[in-house]
Amino acid sequence: EKLAQYFNVTLQTIRRDINKLSLDGKLIRHHGGASLSKSVSNITYKNRKTLQIKSKTRIAKLLAEHIPENSSLFINIGTTTEASAKALINKKGLTVITNNINVATILTANDTAEIVLAGGIVRKRDWGITGEATIDFIKQFKVDYGIIGISGIDEDGTLLDFDYNEVRVARTIIKNARKVFLVADNTKFDRNAIVCLCHISEIDGFFTDIEPPEKIIEILSASSVELFVSNPRK
């Protein structure tokens, strides 16, 4: 009510805007209002599935253009990596190793793909698989491409996530892939999360929907990390 009075708009307008900011990960909605998003808890999987869905689809299509047929891949947990799996359905001869049950299910539609699902502890909230068994399993492979998602990208280039166990698996994927591609939309820039995965300079390619902040572009350029933008600003 205070916000409606301050901006001289209706309560419905304020509620709509708070909902939008909440879906964008910029606010956490609660009864009677909202607060700044925190670095210790992620947006729910249900909300993340619909957040920036068009942007994620464009990113995924661009990524698929850079994955050759008959390639071997790691694909980890995340809604953007799940969009990437959908974009790879018609790519022939892939071998995909994943700790994401959703990714494995999506790629069953690819008749020519071999899908290898890692064992471990299943997170019921999003069907991701983590734990020591997952890490030990992934260590057995050396693949052409590792496709990873992330929850936040700090202004200094640090890649951030919320789950320590998930990050440990992602680190193993990075170590055992010949090339690592990061897929992340613009809402991840300057977003807080508590666990450090690695620095963006340690990946080989970054796929996103709009041009990153200037500091990130400078880091990518200095580190020879390729930048792929699905919807560059004109």
XYZ file of N, CA and C in Angstrom:
702
model
N 0.824 -1.205 0.000
C 0.000 0.000 0.000
C 0.862 1.260 0.000
N 1.960 1.224 0.769
C 2.863 2.384 0.800
C 3.489 2.629 -0.578
N 3.854 1.544 -1.263
C 4.442 1.692 -2.595
C 3.415 2.249 -3.580
N 2.184 1.773 -3.482
C 1.132 2.270 -4.371
C 0.904 3.764 -4.162
N 0.922 4.190 -2.894
C 0.752 5.609 -2.594
C 1.957 6.426 -3.074
N 3.144 5.878 -2.851
C 4.368 6.614 -3.210
C 4.446 6.860 -4.721
N 4.100 5.800 -5.518
C 4.208 5.915 -6.975
C 2.889 6.358 -7.628
N 1.864 6.539 -6.786
C 0.563 6.975 -7.286
C 0.020 6.025 -8.353
N 0.062 4.721 -8.034
C -0.476 3.692 -8.924
C -1.386 2.778 -8.103
N -2.033 1.837 -8.776
C -2.947 0.931 -8.088
C -2.178 -0.191 -7.387
N -2.833 -0.845 -6.443
C -2.244 -2.002 -5.779
C -1.974 -3.124 -6.771
N -2.874 -3.269 -7.761
C -2.678 -4.314 -8.772
C -1.385 -4.093 -9.555
N -1.062 -2.840 -9.848
C 0.191 -2.533 -10.559
C 1.393 -2.917 -9.714
N 1.363 -2.582 -8.442
C 2.469 -2.920 -7.551
C 2.622 -4.440 -7.444
N 1.518 -5.144 -7.276
C 1.584 -6.607 -7.174
C 2.165 -7.222 -8.446
N 1.726 -6.716 -9.596
C 2.231 -7.222 -10.874
C 3.735 -6.997 -11.002
N 4.178 -5.798 -10.634
C 5.603 -5.480 -10.753
C 6.445 -6.301 -9.779
N 5.924 -6.502 -8.560
C 6.660 -7.324 -7.591
C 6.754 -8.759 -8.088
N 5.671 -9.266 -8.678
C 5.710 -10.621 -9.242
C 6.770 -10.732 -10.327
N 6.836 -9.725 -11.186
C 7.828 -9.724 -12.272
C 9.241 -9.690 -11.708
N 9.491 -8.812 -10.747
C 10.817 -8.714 -10.143
C 11.182 -9.991 -9.398
N 10.194 -10.635 -8.811
C 10.431 -11.897 -8.119
C 10.830 -12.989 -9.097
N 10.123 -13.077 -10.226
C 10.453 -14.076 -11.250
C 11.827 -13.813 -11.860
N 12.214 -12.551 -11.932
C 13.530 -12.187 -12.462
C 14.652 -12.424 -11.456
N 14.290 -12.839 -10.233
C 15.304 -13.124 -9.226
C 15.846 -11.895 -8.528
N 15.195 -10.735 -8.708
C 15.686 -9.496 -8.118
C 15.055 -9.196 -6.765
N 13.934 -9.858 -6.468
C 13.262 -9.709 -5.189
C 12.754 -11.062 -4.727
N 12.537 -11.186 -3.439
C 11.840 -12.346 -2.888
C 10.501 -11.853 -2.365
N 9.401 -12.396 -2.895
C 8.082 -11.962 -2.473
C 7.685 -12.665 -1.180
N 7.076 -11.951 -0.270
C 6.520 -12.548 0.934
C 5.223 -11.824 1.278
N 4.522 -12.323 2.277
C 3.206 -11.764 2.611
C 3.334 -10.286 2.982
N 2.640 -9.446 2.232
C 2.619 -8.032 2.543
C 3.695 -7.212 1.876
N 4.566 -7.859 1.092
C 5.619 -7.081 0.444
C 6.692 -7.932 -0.184
N 7.932 -7.430 -0.177
C 9.053 -8.124 -0.804
C 10.345 -7.630 -0.192
N 11.399 -8.415 -0.377
C 12.721 -8.019 0.110
C 13.759 -8.377 -0.935
N 14.958 -7.859 -0.755
C 16.032 -8.164 -1.685
C 16.349 -9.652 -1.658
N 16.712 -10.202 -2.841
C 17.054 -11.617 -2.902
C 18.328 -11.873 -2.120
N 18.402 -13.043 -1.529
C 19.540 -13.398 -0.669
C 20.496 -14.317 -1.400
N 21.710 -14.474 -0.830
C 22.742 -15.284 -1.467
C 22.745 -16.725 -0.987
N 21.782 -17.095 -0.128
C 21.821 -18.438 0.450
C 20.712 -19.346 -0.070
N 19.751 -18.821 -0.816
C 18.678 -19.670 -1.318
C 18.306 -19.274 -2.737
N 18.055 -20.278 -3.573
C 17.749 -20.053 -4.975
C 16.245 -19.859 -5.179
N 15.872 -19.356 -6.346
C 14.474 -19.318 -6.745
C 13.998 -20.760 -6.920
N 12.729 -21.027 -6.665
C 12.230 -22.389 -6.800
C 12.375 -22.884 -8.239
N 12.523 -24.194 -8.376
C 12.678 -24.789 -9.707
C 11.475 -24.467 -10.591
N 10.278 -24.493 -10.021
C 9.071 -24.197 -10.788
C 9.146 -22.799 -11.400
N 9.595 -21.825 -10.621
C 9.718 -20.460 -11.136
C 10.867 -20.330 -12.126
N 11.974 -21.035 -11.847
C 13.124 -20.960 -12.757
C 12.805 -21.549 -14.130
N 11.909 -22.525 -14.184
C 11.554 -23.136 -15.460
C 10.874 -22.144 -16.395
N 10.122 -21.208 -15.842
C 9.416 -20.234 -16.674
C 10.166 -18.907 -16.791
N 11.135 -18.671 -15.931
C 11.891 -17.415 -15.943
C 12.772 -17.336 -17.183
N 12.623 -16.267 -17.948
C 13.470 -16.011 -19.122
C 13.450 -17.181 -20.110
N 12.312 -17.826 -20.270
C 12.257 -19.034 -21.093
C 12.616 -18.761 -22.554
N 12.185 -17.620 -23.092
C 12.518 -17.304 -24.486
C 14.018 -17.069 -24.647
N 14.611 -16.382 -23.682
C 16.050 -16.133 -23.729
C 16.830 -17.436 -23.638
N 16.399 -18.329 -22.744
C 17.073 -19.620 -22.595
C 16.976 -20.448 -23.866
N 15.827 -20.378 -24.536
C 15.650 -21.113 -25.787
C 16.589 -20.591 -26.868
N 16.730 -19.266 -26.951
C 17.645 -18.681 -27.938
C 19.091 -19.052 -27.642
N 19.455 -19.003 -26.366
C 20.815 -19.393 -25.968
C 21.073 -20.840 -26.354
N 20.109 -21.702 -26.078
C 20.257 -23.132 -26.356
C 20.413 -23.397 -27.853
N 19.639 -22.707 -28.665
C 19.750 -22.889 -30.114
C 21.125 -22.458 -30.623
N 21.635 -21.366 -30.078
C 22.968 -20.898 -30.461
C 24.036 -21.898 -30.032
N 23.904 -22.431 -28.825
C 24.843 -23.444 -28.355
C 24.846 -24.659 -29.279
N 23.661 -25.137 -29.652
C 23.549 -26.339 -30.479
C 24.290 -26.187 -31.810
N 24.360 -24.964 -32.306
C 25.078 -24.722 -33.556
C 26.574 -24.984 -33.429
N 27.074 -24.980 -32.190
C 28.509 -25.146 -31.963
C 28.863 -26.519 -31.376
N 27.896 -27.415 -31.364
C 28.148 -28.792 -30.923
C 28.097 -29.695 -32.153
N 29.220 -30.248 -32.573
C 29.211 -31.116 -33.760
C 28.488 -32.436 -33.486
N 28.011 -33.042 -34.540
C 27.446 -34.376 -34.406
C 28.536 -35.358 -33.988
N 28.115 -36.455 -33.367
C 29.033 -37.497 -32.882
C 29.997 -36.978 -31.809
N 29.531 -36.030 -31.015
C 30.332 -35.491 -29.911
C 29.946 -36.164 -28.599
N 30.876 -36.100 -27.635
C 30.575 -36.547 -26.272
C 30.429 -35.320 -25.383
N 29.427 -35.366 -24.478
C 29.080 -34.194 -23.677
C 28.832 -34.557 -22.228
N 29.198 -33.612 -21.337
C 28.633 -33.556 -19.997
C 27.575 -32.454 -20.012
N 26.424 -32.685 -19.387
C 25.418 -31.638 -19.197
C 24.993 -31.682 -17.738
N 25.108 -30.559 -17.038
C 24.835 -30.588 -15.596
C 23.440 -30.061 -15.248
N 23.236 -29.733 -13.984
C 21.941 -29.338 -13.464
C 21.622 -27.889 -13.840
N 20.350 -27.627 -14.189
C 19.941 -26.248 -14.447
C 18.878 -26.170 -15.525
N 18.078 -25.129 -15.469
C 17.015 -24.987 -16.458
C 17.554 -24.555 -17.822
N 18.676 -23.827 -17.853
C 19.257 -23.453 -19.144
C 19.942 -24.645 -19.790
N 20.540 -25.514 -18.990
C 21.111 -26.734 -19.561
C 20.003 -27.666 -20.045
N 18.848 -27.635 -19.394
C 17.718 -28.429 -19.871
C 17.213 -27.890 -21.210
N 17.189 -26.566 -21.348
C 16.841 -25.971 -22.647
C 17.859 -26.379 -23.706
N 19.129 -26.467 -23.307
C 20.188 -26.891 -24.230
C 19.960 -28.322 -24.696
N 19.518 -29.188 -23.786
C 19.218 -30.576 -24.147
C 18.116 -30.620 -25.206
N 17.085 -29.779 -25.039
C 15.996 -29.735 -26.019
C 16.521 -29.319 -27.392
N 17.462 -28.386 -27.408
C 18.020 -27.908 -28.676
C 18.909 -28.944 -29.349
N 19.321 -29.966 -28.612
C 20.207 -31.006 -29.148
C 19.461 -32.266 -29.572
N 18.135 -32.232 -29.515
C 17.338 -33.436 -29.800
C 17.589 -33.972 -31.209
N 17.833 -33.093 -32.166
C 18.026 -33.541 -33.548
C 19.491 -33.687 -33.941
N 20.380 -33.527 -32.984
C 21.818 -33.673 -33.259
C 22.174 -35.155 -33.204
N 22.773 -35.683 -34.259
C 22.989 -37.119 -34.385
C 24.271 -37.584 -33.697
N 24.204 -38.788 -33.153
C 25.388 -39.491 -32.681
C 26.000 -38.963 -31.400
N 25.227 -38.292 -30.569
C 25.780 -37.747 -29.332
C 25.882 -38.828 -28.256
N 26.915 -38.704 -27.428
C 26.981 -39.443 -26.170
C 26.908 -38.406 -25.055
N 25.867 -38.481 -24.242
C 25.616 -37.463 -23.222
C 25.671 -38.099 -21.844
N 26.567 -37.586 -21.009
C 26.667 -38.016 -19.611
C 26.109 -36.880 -18.760
N 25.156 -37.172 -17.918
C 24.486 -36.110 -17.175
C 24.146 -36.535 -15.756
N 24.102 -35.561 -14.869
C 23.611 -35.769 -13.504
C 22.271 -35.066 -13.318
N 21.538 -34.929 -14.423
C 20.241 -34.249 -14.433
C 19.215 -35.196 -15.059
N 18.309 -35.711 -14.251
C 17.301 -36.648 -14.749
C 16.436 -36.000 -15.825
N 16.153 -34.704 -15.685
C 15.354 -33.997 -16.689
C 16.060 -33.983 -18.037
N 17.366 -33.761 -18.038
C 18.138 -33.777 -19.280
C 18.084 -35.162 -19.925
N 18.282 -36.196 -19.122
C 18.231 -37.563 -19.645
C 16.867 -37.863 -20.261
N 15.809 -37.424 -19.593
C 14.452 -37.659 -20.102
C 14.220 -36.922 -21.414
N 14.645 -35.673 -21.476
C 14.490 -34.875 -22.696
C 15.179 -35.545 -23.879
N 16.392 -36.030 -23.654
C 17.191 -36.560 -24.757
C 16.811 -37.973 -25.164
N 15.872 -38.598 -24.456
C 15.360 -39.882 -24.937
C 14.634 -39.705 -26.269
N 14.253 -38.470 -26.599
C 13.618 -38.192 -27.890
C 14.626 -38.220 -29.040
N 15.914 -38.222 -28.722
C 16.963 -38.317 -29.741
C 17.316 -39.792 -29.928
N 16.837 -40.379 -31.007
C 16.991 -41.814 -31.228
C 18.438 -42.238 -31.427
N 19.305 -41.312 -31.822
C 20.697 -41.674 -32.106
C 21.630 -41.394 -30.927
N 21.096 -40.798 -29.856
C 21.952 -40.412 -28.720
C 22.081 -41.558 -27.729
N 23.292 -41.688 -27.178
C 23.512 -42.584 -26.049
C 23.518 -41.732 -24.788
N 22.660 -42.062 -23.853
C 22.507 -41.253 -22.647
C 23.005 -42.044 -21.453
N 23.926 -41.437 -20.702
C 24.508 -42.075 -19.528
C 24.136 -41.234 -18.316
N 23.409 -41.821 -17.389
C 22.940 -41.093 -16.206
C 23.805 -41.438 -15.001
N 24.367 -40.404 -14.369
C 25.222 -40.609 -13.197
C 24.401 -41.056 -11.997
N 25.002 -41.851 -11.154
C 24.352 -42.249 -9.909
C 24.625 -41.233 -8.814
N 23.922 -41.355 -7.717
C 24.117 -40.446 -6.594
C 22.810 -40.141 -5.893
N 22.795 -39.062 -5.145
C 21.619 -38.650 -4.378
C 20.739 -37.756 -5.240
N 19.461 -38.107 -5.369
C 18.531 -37.346 -6.206
C 17.894 -36.228 -5.390
N 18.013 -34.997 -5.900
C 17.324 -33.862 -5.286
C 15.904 -33.818 -5.822
N 14.933 -34.014 -4.960
C 13.551 -34.103 -5.413
C 13.026 -32.785 -5.957
N 13.630 -31.666 -5.546
C 13.097 -30.377 -5.982
C 13.313 -30.123 -7.473
N 14.364 -30.745 -8.073
C 14.631 -30.477 -9.487
C 15.196 -31.684 -10.238
N 15.264 -32.852 -9.568
C 15.759 -34.090 -10.175
C 17.227 -34.015 -10.591
N 17.982 -33.172 -9.902
C 19.428 -33.182 -10.067
C 20.047 -34.264 -9.190
N 21.208 -34.755 -9.588
C 21.888 -35.831 -8.859
C 23.256 -35.320 -8.406
N 23.552 -35.451 -7.124
C 24.824 -34.992 -6.582
C 25.371 -36.019 -5.596
N 26.572 -35.725 -5.062
C 27.156 -36.587 -4.044
C 28.457 -37.222 -4.501
N 29.098 -37.937 -3.596
C 30.388 -38.561 -3.881
C 30.286 -39.572 -5.016
N 29.189 -40.348 -5.048
C 29.034 -41.340 -6.113
C 28.972 -40.665 -7.485
N 28.328 -39.492 -7.546
C 28.231 -38.736 -8.794
C 29.611 -38.288 -9.258
N 30.384 -37.757 -8.333
C 31.736 -37.289 -8.657
C 32.608 -38.439 -9.130
N 32.583 -39.559 -8.412
C 33.389 -40.721 -8.792
C 33.001 -41.228 -10.180
N 31.708 -41.194 -10.475
C 31.236 -41.661 -11.778
C 31.760 -40.763 -12.900
N 31.641 -39.457 -12.732
C 32.047 -38.514 -13.778
C 33.553 -38.561 -14.018
N 34.308 -38.849 -12.982
C 35.768 -38.925 -13.107
C 36.225 -39.999 -14.086
N 35.358 -40.942 -14.400
C 35.724 -42.033 -15.299
C 35.748 -41.624 -16.769
N 35.259 -40.410 -17.073
C 35.095 -39.991 -18.468
C 35.951 -38.768 -18.794
N 36.313 -38.666 -20.067
C 36.932 -37.464 -20.628
C 36.168 -37.148 -21.901
N 35.415 -36.057 -21.909
C 34.505 -35.788 -23.023
C 34.933 -34.560 -23.819
N 34.272 -34.389 -24.964
C 34.604 -33.258 -25.841
C 34.133 -31.926 -25.264
N 32.899 -31.917 -24.736
C 32.309 -30.662 -24.269
C 31.615 -30.848 -22.925
N 31.841 -29.903 -22.034
C 31.083 -29.813 -20.797
C 30.157 -28.615 -20.888
N 28.857 -28.834 -20.730
C 27.875 -27.747 -20.781
C 27.359 -27.526 -19.373
N 27.625 -26.349 -18.827
C 27.267 -26.075 -17.439
C 26.421 -24.815 -17.335
N 25.532 -24.825 -16.354
C 24.777 -23.625 -16.003
C 25.314 -23.052 -14.700
N 24.788 -21.899 -14.314
C 25.261 -21.236 -13.103
C 24.135 -20.367 -12.541
N 24.195 -20.072 -11.241
C 23.154 -19.252 -10.617
C 23.487 -17.770 -10.623
N 24.780 -17.433 -10.591
C 25.161 -16.028 -10.562
C 26.553 -15.812 -11.110
N 26.778 -14.618 -11.666
C 28.097 -14.226 -12.161
C 28.460 -12.912 -11.484
N 29.438 -12.967 -10.595
C 29.843 -11.765 -9.872
C 30.543 -10.786 -10.816
N 30.580 -9.522 -10.438
C 31.183 -8.518 -11.307
C 32.676 -8.750 -11.530
N 33.322 -9.535 -10.648
C 34.741 -9.838 -10.848
C 34.954 -11.096 -11.690
N 33.845 -11.697 -12.167
C 33.946 -12.873 -13.027
C 33.826 -14.201 -12.308
N 33.615 -14.197 -11.002
C 33.442 -15.442 -10.261
C 32.071 -16.039 -10.569
N 32.050 -17.333 -10.885
C 30.797 -18.040 -11.119
C 30.297 -18.585 -9.791
N 29.033 -18.319 -9.475
C 28.485 -18.605 -8.147
C 27.270 -19.513 -8.218
N 27.110 -20.340 -7.181
C 25.933 -21.187 -7.080
C 25.515 -21.310 -5.623
N 24.398 -22.007 -5.384
C 23.828 -22.082 -4.045
C 24.137 -23.390 -3.319
N 24.432 -24.446 -4.061
C 24.564 -25.780 -3.481
C 26.000 -26.259 -3.596
N 26.654 -26.461 -2.448
C 28.055 -26.891 -2.436
C 28.232 -28.229 -3.135
N 27.315 -29.160 -2.920
C 27.421 -30.473 -3.544
C 27.286 -30.392 -5.059
N 26.390 -29.537 -5.535
C 26.240 -29.337 -6.974
C 27.504 -28.738 -7.577
N 28.102 -27.801 -6.867
C 29.325 -27.153 -7.342
C 30.466 -28.154 -7.448
N 30.576 -29.055 -6.496
C 31.640 -30.078 -6.543
C 31.508 -30.953 -7.791
N 30.286 -31.285 -8.146
C 30.070 -32.062 -9.364
C 30.444 -31.234 -10.587
N 30.041 -29.969 -10.614
C 30.346 -29.099 -11.750
C 31.852 -28.917 -11.917
N 32.576 -28.815 -10.815
C 34.039 -28.710 -10.899
C 34.642 -29.948 -11.543
N 34.105 -31.096 -11.220
C 34.583 -32.345 -11.808
C 34.295 -32.385 -13.306
N 33.126 -31.891 -13.690
C 32.786 -31.799 -15.108
C 33.783 -30.904 -15.844
N 34.095 -29.753 -15.265
C 35.043 -28.817 -15.878
C 36.408 -29.478 -16.053
N 36.839 -30.199 -15.053
C 38.152 -30.843 -15.082
C 38.233 -31.936 -16.138
N 37.106 -32.577 -16.444
C 37.123 -33.742 -17.321
C 36.505 -33.480 -18.697
N 36.396 -32.222 -19.069
C 35.914 -31.854 -20.405
C 37.023 -31.127 -21.158
N 37.179 -31.440 -22.434
C 38.213 -30.777 -23.238
C 37.862 -29.310 -23.489
N 36.563 -29.025 -23.642
C 36.081 -27.651 -23.758
C 34.889 -27.483 -22.838
N 34.798 -26.325 -22.190
C 33.694 -26.055 -21.270
C 32.905 -24.861 -21.780
N 31.600 -25.059 -21.964
C 30.702 -23.999 -22.408
C 29.743 -23.645 -21.271
N 29.706 -22.369 -20.916
C 28.782 -21.859 -19.911
C 27.552 -21.297 -20.611
N 26.357 -21.700 -20.141
C 25.103 -21.151 -20.674
C 24.386 -20.418 -19.542
N 24.122 -19.123 -19.739
C 23.493 -18.318 -18.679
C 22.869 -17.076 -19.285
N 21.653 -16.745 -18.864
C 20.987 -15.553 -19.378
C 21.385 -14.324 -18.559
N 20.895 -13.166 -18.977
C 21.347 -11.895 -18.403
C 20.955 -11.690 -16.946
N 19.951 -12.442 -16.425
C 19.569 -12.269 -15.023
C 20.647 -12.777 -14.068
N 21.634 -13.507 -14.597
C 22.691 -14.058 -13.743
C 23.813 -13.051 -13.473
N 23.865 -11.960 -14.253
C 24.903 -10.955 -14.049
C 24.692 -10.240 -12.717
N 25.747 -10.202 -11.904
C 25.730 -9.531 -10.598
C 24.722 -10.141 -9.632
N 24.297 -11.372 -9.859
C 23.378 -12.032 -8.938
C 24.172 -12.731 -7.846
N 23.718 -12.580 -6.622
C 24.436 -13.147 -5.482
C 24.115 -14.627 -5.288
N 25.137 -15.386 -4.927
C 25.001 -16.772 -4.464
C 26.217 -17.031 -3.588
N 26.167 -18.074 -2.796
C 27.136 -18.203 -1.705
C 28.359 -19.067 -2.021
N 28.262 -19.961 -3.032
C 29.334 -20.923 -3.291
C 30.051 -20.585 -4.594
N 31.378 -20.546 -4.552
C 32.180 -20.249 -5.733
C 32.437 -21.533 -6.536
N 32.124 -21.494 -7.816
C 32.435 -22.618 -8.699
C 33.843 -22.470 -9.266
N 34.064 -21.404 -10.000
C 35.378 -21.115 -10.582
C 35.315 -19.687 -11.110
N 36.357 -19.271 -11.814
C 36.353 -17.956 -12.448
C 35.963 -18.123 -13.907
N 35.279 -17.140 -14.455
C 34.796 -17.238 -15.821
C 35.943 -17.381 -16.829
N 37.136 -16.981 -16.436
C 38.298 -17.124 -17.313
C 38.703 -18.583 -17.511
N 38.169 -19.488 -16.700
C 38.528 -20.907 -16.776
C 37.672 -21.687 -17.764
N 36.659 -21.045 -18.346
C 35.846 -21.732 -19.339
C 36.343 -21.384 -20.742
N 35.781 -22.058 -21.747
C 36.215 -21.829 -23.129
C 35.227 -20.995 -23.929
N 33.946 -21.066 -23.581
C 32.946 -20.300 -24.306
C 31.786 -19.935 -23.405
N 31.262 -18.735 -23.587
C 30.141 -18.242 -22.783
C 28.996 -17.902 -23.723
N 27.860 -18.595 -23.541
C 26.664 -18.373 -24.347
C 25.621 -17.652 -23.502
N 25.186 -16.483 -23.968
C 24.214 -15.688 -23.224
C 23.276 -14.984 -24.198
N 22.309 -14.233 -23.663
C 21.287 -13.646 -24.525
C 21.546 -12.201 -24.908
N 22.186 -11.419 -24.052
C 22.564 -10.056 -24.410
C 24.015 -9.841 -23.991
N 24.616 -8.778 -24.486
C 26.012 -8.527 -24.152
C 26.176 -8.328 -22.647
N 27.189 -8.959 -22.059
C 27.426 -8.831 -20.612
C 27.890 -7.426 -20.253
N 27.942 -7.134 -18.945
C 28.525 -5.857 -18.513
C 29.949 -5.703 -19.023
N 30.385 -4.468 -19.156
C 31.691 -4.176 -19.751
C 32.833 -4.880 -19.017
N 32.760 -4.944 -17.682
C 33.826 -5.606 -16.919
C 33.955 -7.076 -17.296
N 32.813 -7.739 -17.490
C 32.833 -9.149 -17.866
C 33.400 -9.316 -19.272
N 33.019 -8.440 -20.175
C 33.547 -8.493 -21.542
C 35.064 -8.345 -21.531
N 35.573 -7.442 -20.711
C 37.024 -7.243 -20.611
C 37.720 -8.496 -20.095
N 37.126 -9.147 -19.094
C 37.705 -10.371 -18.544
C 37.716 -11.470 -19.597
N 36.614 -11.623 -20.322
C 36.531 -12.646 -21.363
C 37.569 -12.412 -22.441
N 37.704 -11.173 -22.857
C 38.680 -10.829 -23.902
C 40.108 -11.099 -23.442
N 40.423 -10.690 -22.207
C 41.774 -10.887 -21.678
C 42.109 -12.363 -21.489
N 41.082 -13.195 -21.297
C 41.293 -14.620 -21.037
C 41.087 -15.479 -22.278
N 40.810 -14.834 -23.418
C 40.561 -15.545 -24.686
C 39.382 -16.502 -24.583
N 38.363 -16.102 -23.818
C 37.119 -16.873 -23.728
C 36.169 -16.346 -24.810
N 35.666 -17.246 -25.655
C 34.763 -16.836 -26.722
C 33.401 -16.446 -26.148
N 32.865 -15.360 -26.651
C 31.545 -14.874 -26.233
C 30.565 -15.063 -27.377
N 29.434 -15.715 -27.081
C 28.377 -15.945 -28.053
C 27.096 -15.321 -27.521
N 26.549 -14.365 -28.255
C 25.369 -13.624 -27.809
C 24.219 -13.889 -28.773
N 23.114 -14.414 -28.247
C 21.991 -14.798 -29.110
C 21.171 -13.605 -29.562
N 21.167 -12.520 -28.764
C 20.361 -11.357 -29.084
C 21.151 -10.094 -28.764
N 22.232 -9.831 -29.516
C 23.083 -8.684 -29.181
C 22.360 -7.364 -29.306
N 22.734 -6.421 -28.463
C 22.163 -5.069 -28.536
C 22.622 -4.403 -29.814
N 21.714 -3.655 -30.430
C 22.061 -2.959 -31.669
C 22.565 -1.560 -31.367
